[in-house]
Amino acid sequence: MNRFLALLVGLTVLAGLVVGVGCKKQSAPGSEKIKIGFIVKQPEEPWFQNEWKFADQAAQQYGFELIKIGAMDGDKTLAAIDSLAANGAKGFVICTPDVKLGPAIARKADSHGLKLISVDDRFEKADGSPMEDVHYLGISARKIGQAVGGHLYEQMQARKWDPAETAVCVVTFDELETARERTEGAIEVLIEKGFPKERIFRTPEKKAEVEAAIDATNSLLTQHPEVKRWLVCSMNDNSVLGAIRALEGRGFNADTVIGIGINGTDCINEFQRDKPTGFWGSMLLSAKQHGFQTAEMMYQWIVEGVEPPLDTRTTGVLITRDTYQQIFKEQGLAE
Ligand code: GLA
């Protein structure tokens, strides 16, 4: 009898445990994976694919779910935030397609109680000033631009080009603070080093894309058939690549062009070509910090209540066709 009782008690406890565990699962949605969104403006650009790749690594390491969304305009961006909220996300990281959407994005995030970190392109208020109360991680744009200017000048000297026959093609995208800072930084250093100011030509692109940069450069080249050699800079690799393609269309090549991009992620095919082109180098930025660290900061903010710093800036390092493989290896970026 005693044994029967003991068995009964044992079974009851076991059943209670099973029910208890079952109940716990249902009543504690907190045990589900945390969901975090990562919205980018140009999902086709290798830079952003890299950010996503590294954010995925953070998701794996911390065990959260990363929801990646490409949003190329304002409507898509606001709809993406609604859908993140509907899916139970707790926060998101975003590189907005337009910095002027900043206030609308922040309002929408707030209305859903979603935490928000902006990456790459800093939100702007209606008057054009930065939204300093929105958490941001971006590059030290002016410094990286200055490095571009310095390397361009050095390379021109190393090739003993006559500055009187050389000009600078600056493909600009002044709507975007981080872009403006990069190109103005490059121009500033070129002038400081003694490059003739009157032969530094700015030409605006409509979008930060190869095709738009080709158009911008073509219109500049039409105006300056007298220039024999060109230095090229812009806000990122794709914009410089566009300028290089336009220059090639008019017979310029690696002997007559020195171009330096920014990102270091969108120029690998270019470096892998059989012959060098006018695209000489790039400032390699840290897609890992931009992707992994922002996702990590978001996770720790949600789970541990650790608020990230309001403004985090990252640096860059020069890579060329000759050095990129070694530098990728050193930085653990090689496939
Ligand atoms: C901007 C550019 C990208 C990349 C990032 C880096 O968003 O469009 O190509 O340079 O900045 O922060």
Short mmCIF file of C-alpha atoms and ligand atoms in Angstrom, two decimals:
data_model
loop_
_atom_site.label_atom_id
_atom_site.label_comp_id
_atom_site.label_asym_id
_atom_site.label_seq_id
_atom_site.Cartn_x
_atom_site.Cartn_y
_atom_site.Cartn_z
CA MET A 1 0.00 0.00 0.00
CA ASN A 2 2.78 2.33 1.00
CA ARG A 3 4.57 1.56 -2.19
CA PHE A 4 1.39 2.24 -4.15
CA LEU A 5 1.00 5.59 -2.37
CA ALA A 6 4.59 6.52 -3.08
CA LEU A 7 4.10 5.68 -6.74
CA LEU A 8 0.93 7.76 -6.83
CA VAL A 9 2.67 10.73 -5.21
CA GLY A 10 5.57 10.32 -7.57
CA LEU A 11 3.33 10.26 -10.61
CA THR A 12 1.40 13.27 -9.40
CA VAL A 13 4.60 15.25 -8.90
CA LEU A 14 5.81 14.23 -12.34
CA ALA A 15 2.50 15.22 -13.93
CA GLY A 16 2.65 18.53 -12.08
CA LEU A 17 6.13 19.12 -13.42
CA VAL A 18 5.08 18.37 -16.96
CA VAL A 19 2.07 20.65 -16.69
CA GLY A 20 4.21 23.26 -14.97
CA VAL A 21 6.78 23.22 -17.76
CA GLY A 22 3.99 23.30 -20.33
CA CYS A 23 2.36 26.26 -18.62
CA LYS A 24 5.66 28.06 -18.32
CA LYS A 25 6.14 27.84 -22.06
CA GLN A 26 2.74 29.33 -22.74
CA SER A 27 2.73 31.98 -20.08
CA ALA A 28 6.25 33.28 -20.58
CA PRO A 29 6.67 34.65 -24.09
CA GLY A 30 9.89 36.12 -22.72
CA SER A 31 11.50 32.76 -23.28
CA GLU A 32 11.03 33.26 -27.04
CA LYS A 33 13.90 34.69 -29.03
CA ILE A 34 14.25 38.47 -28.91
CA LYS A 35 13.62 39.97 -32.35
CA ILE A 36 15.69 42.85 -33.69
CA GLY A 37 15.25 44.56 -37.07
CA PHE A 38 18.07 45.77 -39.33
CA ILE A 39 16.84 48.08 -42.10
CA VAL A 40 19.20 49.30 -44.84
CA LYS A 41 18.73 51.76 -47.71
CA GLN A 42 20.67 49.90 -50.44
CA PRO A 43 20.48 46.14 -49.84
CA GLU A 44 22.25 45.45 -53.16
CA GLU A 45 25.43 47.29 -52.10
CA PRO A 46 28.17 44.98 -50.72
CA TRP A 47 28.70 47.42 -47.85
CA PHE A 48 25.19 46.77 -46.54
CA GLN A 49 25.36 43.04 -47.25
CA ASN A 50 28.45 43.01 -45.06
CA GLU A 51 26.69 44.91 -42.31
CA TRP A 52 23.92 42.31 -42.39
CA LYS A 53 26.43 39.46 -42.40
CA PHE A 54 28.09 40.78 -39.25
CA ALA A 55 24.75 41.58 -37.58
CA ASP A 56 23.81 37.94 -38.23
CA GLN A 57 26.96 36.91 -36.37
CA ALA A 58 25.80 38.94 -33.37
CA ALA A 59 22.38 37.27 -33.62
CA GLN A 60 24.03 33.85 -33.54
CA GLN A 61 26.34 34.75 -30.68
CA TYR A 62 23.58 36.20 -28.49
CA GLY A 63 20.74 33.99 -29.68
CA PHE A 64 18.37 36.68 -30.97
CA GLU A 65 16.47 36.73 -34.25
CA LEU A 66 17.59 39.31 -36.81
CA ILE A 67 14.96 40.58 -39.24
CA LYS A 68 16.67 42.13 -42.27
CA ILE A 69 14.70 44.55 -44.41
CA GLY A 70 15.76 46.60 -47.44
CA ALA A 71 13.89 49.92 -47.58
CA MET A 72 14.66 52.19 -50.50
CA ASP A 73 12.15 54.96 -49.77
CA GLY A 74 10.13 56.58 -47.03
CA ASP A 75 6.94 54.55 -47.51
CA LYS A 76 8.83 51.26 -47.37
CA THR A 77 10.75 52.40 -44.31
CA LEU A 78 7.68 53.36 -42.30
CA ALA A 79 5.87 50.18 -43.40
CA ALA A 80 8.93 48.13 -42.38
CA ILE A 81 8.80 49.60 -38.87
CA ASP A 82 5.09 48.77 -38.58
CA SER A 83 5.75 45.22 -39.68
CA LEU A 84 8.64 44.85 -37.21
CA ALA A 85 6.32 45.97 -34.41
CA ALA A 86 3.58 43.59 -35.59
CA ASN A 87 6.13 40.76 -35.52
CA GLY A 88 7.04 41.49 -31.93
CA ALA A 89 10.47 43.06 -32.51
CA LYS A 90 11.81 45.07 -29.59
CA GLY A 91 14.06 47.43 -31.53
CA PHE A 92 15.84 48.07 -34.79
CA VAL A 93 19.02 49.40 -36.37
CA ILE A 94 18.58 51.50 -39.50
CA CYS A 95 20.49 53.15 -42.33
CA THR A 96 17.70 55.35 -43.64
CA PRO A 97 17.18 55.98 -47.37
CA ASP A 98 16.78 59.66 -46.57
CA VAL A 99 18.10 61.42 -43.47
CA LYS A 100 15.15 63.84 -43.59
CA LEU A 101 12.90 60.92 -42.61
CA GLY A 102 14.65 60.99 -39.22
CA PRO A 103 11.88 62.69 -37.23
CA ALA A 104 9.16 60.48 -38.80
CA ILE A 105 11.18 57.31 -38.11
CA ALA A 106 11.86 58.32 -34.52
CA ARG A 107 8.15 59.12 -33.99
CA LYS A 108 7.07 55.79 -35.43
CA ALA A 109 9.61 53.85 -33.34
CA ASP A 110 8.36 55.69 -30.27
CA SER A 111 4.72 55.01 -31.03
CA HIS A 112 5.46 51.26 -31.10
CA GLY A 113 7.81 51.40 -28.10
CA LEU A 114 10.70 50.21 -30.28
CA LYS A 115 14.30 51.05 -29.46
CA LEU A 116 16.20 52.73 -32.29
CA ILE A 117 19.84 52.99 -33.36
CA SER A 118 20.78 54.74 -36.61
CA VAL A 119 23.85 53.57 -38.48
CA ASP A 120 25.92 55.16 -41.30
CA ASP A 121 23.62 58.10 -42.16
CA ARG A 122 22.72 60.38 -39.26
CA PHE A 123 19.11 61.55 -38.95
CA GLU A 124 18.41 65.23 -39.58
CA LYS A 125 15.84 67.60 -38.17
CA ALA A 126 13.72 69.68 -40.53
CA ASP A 127 16.29 72.51 -40.33
CA GLY A 128 19.09 70.19 -41.49
CA SER A 129 20.84 69.91 -38.14
CA PRO A 130 21.66 66.39 -36.84
CA MET A 131 19.24 64.65 -34.46
CA GLU A 132 21.72 64.29 -31.65
CA ASP A 133 19.24 62.57 -29.36
CA VAL A 134 19.00 59.52 -31.66
CA HIS A 135 21.72 56.92 -31.01
CA TYR A 136 24.14 56.83 -33.91
CA LEU A 137 27.15 54.85 -35.10
CA GLY A 138 28.97 56.18 -38.15
CA ILE A 139 32.40 56.81 -39.62
CA SER A 140 34.73 59.68 -38.71
CA ALA A 141 33.86 61.08 -42.10
CA ARG A 142 36.05 64.20 -42.19
CA LYS A 143 39.16 62.30 -41.07
CA ILE A 144 38.62 59.51 -43.56
CA GLY A 145 38.09 62.06 -46.33
CA GLN A 146 41.29 63.80 -45.28
CA ALA A 147 43.15 60.50 -45.55
CA VAL A 148 41.80 60.09 -49.10
CA GLY A 149 43.08 63.58 -50.02
CA GLY A 150 46.49 62.86 -48.49
CA HIS A 151 46.92 59.55 -50.32
CA LEU A 152 45.81 61.07 -53.63
CA TYR A 153 48.41 63.81 -53.31
CA GLU A 154 51.15 61.36 -52.31
CA GLN A 155 50.37 59.08 -55.25
CA MET A 156 50.41 61.99 -57.67
CA GLN A 157 53.84 62.95 -56.39
CA ALA A 158 55.11 59.37 -56.48
CA ARG A 159 54.20 59.28 -60.19
CA LYS A 160 55.84 62.70 -60.72
CA TRP A 161 52.71 64.07 -62.38
CA ASP A 162 52.78 67.74 -63.23
CA PRO A 163 50.05 69.37 -61.09
CA ALA A 164 49.56 71.89 -63.92
CA GLU A 165 48.23 69.10 -66.17
CA THR A 166 46.28 67.33 -63.45
CA ALA A 167 42.81 68.03 -62.04
CA VAL A 168 40.65 66.56 -59.30
CA CYS A 169 37.21 65.10 -59.99
CA VAL A 170 35.15 65.17 -56.81
CA VAL A 171 31.82 63.40 -57.21
CA THR A 172 29.71 64.97 -54.48
CA PHE A 173 26.50 64.02 -52.67
CA ASP A 174 26.03 67.04 -50.45
CA GLU A 175 22.52 66.12 -49.28
CA LEU A 176 24.15 63.66 -46.91
CA GLU A 177 26.28 65.00 -44.07
CA THR A 178 28.60 61.96 -43.93
CA ALA A 179 29.16 62.25 -47.71
CA ARG A 180 29.78 66.00 -47.63
CA GLU A 181 32.27 65.61 -44.77
CA ARG A 182 34.19 62.94 -46.70
CA THR A 183 34.58 64.94 -49.93
CA GLU A 184 35.21 68.26 -48.16
CA GLY A 185 37.86 66.53 -46.01
CA ALA A 186 39.64 65.28 -49.15
CA ILE A 187 39.50 68.72 -50.82
CA GLU A 188 40.74 70.45 -47.67
CA VAL A 189 43.89 68.31 -47.52
CA LEU A 190 44.61 68.56 -51.26
CA ILE A 191 44.54 72.36 -50.97
CA GLU A 192 46.62 72.29 -47.80
CA LYS A 193 49.28 70.22 -49.59
CA GLY A 194 49.39 72.77 -52.40
CA PHE A 195 47.11 71.38 -55.09
CA PRO A 196 45.80 74.29 -57.21
CA LYS A 197 42.34 75.10 -55.88
CA GLU A 198 41.03 76.17 -59.27
CA ARG A 199 41.48 72.68 -60.68
CA ILE A 200 39.50 70.88 -58.01
CA PHE A 201 36.11 70.28 -59.63
CA ARG A 202 33.01 69.21 -57.75
CA THR A 203 30.32 67.41 -59.70
CA PRO A 204 27.11 66.33 -57.93
CA GLU A 205 25.61 62.85 -58.35
CA LYS A 206 21.85 62.36 -57.98
CA LYS A 207 22.25 59.10 -56.04
CA ALA A 208 25.20 57.34 -54.44
CA GLU A 209 25.28 54.74 -57.21
CA VAL A 210 27.61 53.79 -60.07
CA GLU A 211 25.26 54.95 -62.84
CA ALA A 212 24.64 58.33 -61.22
CA ALA A 213 28.39 58.84 -60.72
CA ILE A 214 29.01 58.01 -64.40
CA ASP A 215 26.53 60.74 -65.39
CA ALA A 216 28.03 63.26 -62.97
CA THR A 217 31.57 62.57 -64.21
CA ASN A 218 30.61 62.65 -67.89
CA SER A 219 29.19 66.11 -67.53
CA LEU A 220 32.38 67.30 -65.83
CA LEU A 221 34.65 65.70 -68.46
CA THR A 222 32.73 67.38 -71.27
CA GLN A 223 33.55 70.72 -69.70
CA HIS A 224 37.28 69.94 -69.25
CA PRO A 225 38.78 68.24 -72.30
CA GLU A 226 42.11 69.97 -71.57
CA VAL A 227 42.90 67.88 -68.46
CA LYS A 228 45.50 65.14 -69.05
CA ARG A 229 45.44 63.38 -65.69
CA TRP A 230 42.79 63.00 -63.04
CA LEU A 231 42.67 62.38 -59.31
CA VAL A 232 39.26 61.05 -58.23
CA CYS A 233 37.46 60.96 -54.91
CA SER A 234 33.90 60.73 -53.69
CA MET A 235 31.77 59.45 -50.79
CA ASN A 236 32.21 55.71 -51.39
CA ASP A 237 33.56 52.99 -53.67
CA ASN A 238 30.59 52.89 -56.04
CA SER A 239 30.70 56.61 -56.69
CA VAL A 240 34.43 56.46 -57.47
CA LEU A 241 33.89 53.35 -59.62
CA GLY A 242 31.32 55.29 -61.65
CA ALA A 243 33.84 58.10 -62.21
CA ILE A 244 36.50 55.57 -63.28
CA ARG A 245 34.07 54.01 -65.82
CA ALA A 246 33.24 57.45 -67.26
CA LEU A 247 36.96 58.28 -67.54
CA GLU A 248 37.65 54.95 -69.26
CA GLY A 249 34.95 55.90 -71.78
CA ARG A 250 37.22 58.81 -72.76
CA GLY A 251 40.45 56.84 -72.94
CA PHE A 252 41.81 57.40 -69.43
CA ASN A 253 43.26 54.43 -67.53
CA ALA A 254 45.56 53.41 -64.65
CA ASP A 255 48.38 55.50 -66.18
CA THR A 256 46.35 58.69 -66.15
CA VAL A 257 43.90 58.29 -63.26
CA ILE A 258 44.27 57.75 -59.52
CA GLY A 259 40.97 57.06 -57.77
CA ILE A 260 40.49 56.32 -54.10
CA GLY A 261 37.15 55.06 -52.79
CA ILE A 262 35.70 54.60 -49.32
CA ASN A 263 34.16 51.37 -47.89
CA GLY A 264 36.69 48.81 -49.14
CA THR A 265 33.83 46.35 -49.58
CA ASP A 266 32.53 47.33 -53.00
CA CYS A 267 35.82 47.34 -54.90
CA ILE A 268 36.99 43.76 -54.52
CA ASN A 269 35.93 42.76 -58.05
CA GLU A 270 37.81 45.80 -59.30
CA PHE A 271 41.01 44.75 -57.50
CA GLN A 272 40.60 41.23 -58.86
CA ARG A 273 40.64 42.30 -62.51
CA ASP A 274 43.58 41.06 -64.58
CA LYS A 275 44.93 44.55 -65.08
CA PRO A 276 44.91 47.47 -62.63
CA THR A 277 42.38 50.21 -63.40
CA GLY A 278 42.28 53.85 -62.34
CA PHE A 279 40.64 52.69 -59.11
CA TRP A 280 43.87 52.63 -57.14
CA GLY A 281 42.74 52.20 -53.54
CA SER A 282 40.00 52.50 -50.96
CA MET A 283 39.64 53.40 -47.31
CA LEU A 284 38.47 50.15 -45.75
CA LEU A 285 35.81 50.86 -43.14
CA SER A 286 34.70 48.46 -40.44
CA ALA A 287 31.50 46.84 -41.70
CA LYS A 288 31.93 44.51 -38.73
CA GLN A 289 31.62 47.33 -36.21
CA HIS A 290 28.72 48.86 -38.11
CA GLY A 291 26.82 45.57 -38.34
CA PHE A 292 27.89 43.49 -35.34
CA GLN A 293 28.33 46.27 -32.82
CA THR A 294 25.07 48.08 -33.54
CA ALA A 295 23.11 44.80 -33.33
CA GLU A 296 24.98 43.90 -30.14
CA MET A 297 24.31 47.33 -28.61
CA MET A 298 20.63 46.97 -29.47
CA TYR A 299 20.45 43.52 -27.87
CA GLN A 300 22.16 44.65 -24.67
CA TRP A 301 19.94 47.70 -24.52
CA ILE A 302 16.80 45.55 -24.77
CA VAL A 303 17.89 42.72 -22.52
CA GLU A 304 20.15 44.36 -19.95
CA GLY A 305 18.95 47.94 -20.16
CA VAL A 306 22.44 49.12 -21.15
CA GLU A 307 21.90 52.28 -23.18
CA PRO A 308 24.52 52.64 -25.95
CA PRO A 309 26.57 55.83 -26.35
CA LEU A 310 24.73 58.48 -28.35
CA ASP A 311 27.52 58.91 -30.88
CA THR A 312 30.09 56.27 -31.86
CA ARG A 313 32.61 56.87 -34.67
CA THR A 314 34.71 54.34 -36.53
CA THR A 315 37.94 54.67 -38.52
CA GLY A 316 39.33 53.40 -41.82
CA VAL A 317 42.56 52.04 -43.27
CA LEU A 318 43.92 52.28 -46.82
CA ILE A 319 43.78 49.17 -48.99
CA THR A 320 45.05 48.77 -52.56
CA ARG A 321 45.11 46.03 -55.14
CA ASP A 322 48.48 44.98 -53.68
CA THR A 323 47.64 45.09 -49.99
CA TYR A 324 43.96 44.22 -49.59
CA GLN A 325 44.37 40.45 -49.25
CA GLN A 326 46.94 40.80 -46.49
CA ILE A 327 44.89 43.43 -44.64
CA PHE A 328 41.70 41.34 -44.94
CA LYS A 329 43.60 38.42 -43.44
CA GLU A 330 44.91 40.53 -40.58
CA GLN A 331 41.40 41.81 -39.84
CA GLY A 332 39.84 38.36 -40.07
CA LEU A 333 37.83 39.44 -43.13
CA ALA A 334 39.18 36.93 -45.64
CA GLU A 335 36.59 34.34 -46.68
C1 GLA B 1 26.86 55.65 -46.29
C2 GLA B 1 27.20 55.14 -47.67
C3 GLA B 1 27.68 53.69 -47.60
C4 GLA B 1 28.80 53.57 -46.58
C5 GLA B 1 28.33 54.03 -45.24
C6 GLA B 1 29.42 53.95 -44.19
O1 GLA B 1 25.67 55.06 -45.86
O2 GLA B 1 26.09 55.21 -48.53
O3 GLA B 1 28.16 53.27 -48.86
O4 GLA B 1 29.90 54.36 -46.98
O5 GLA B 1 27.87 55.39 -45.33
O6 GLA B 1 28.98 54.45 -42.96
#
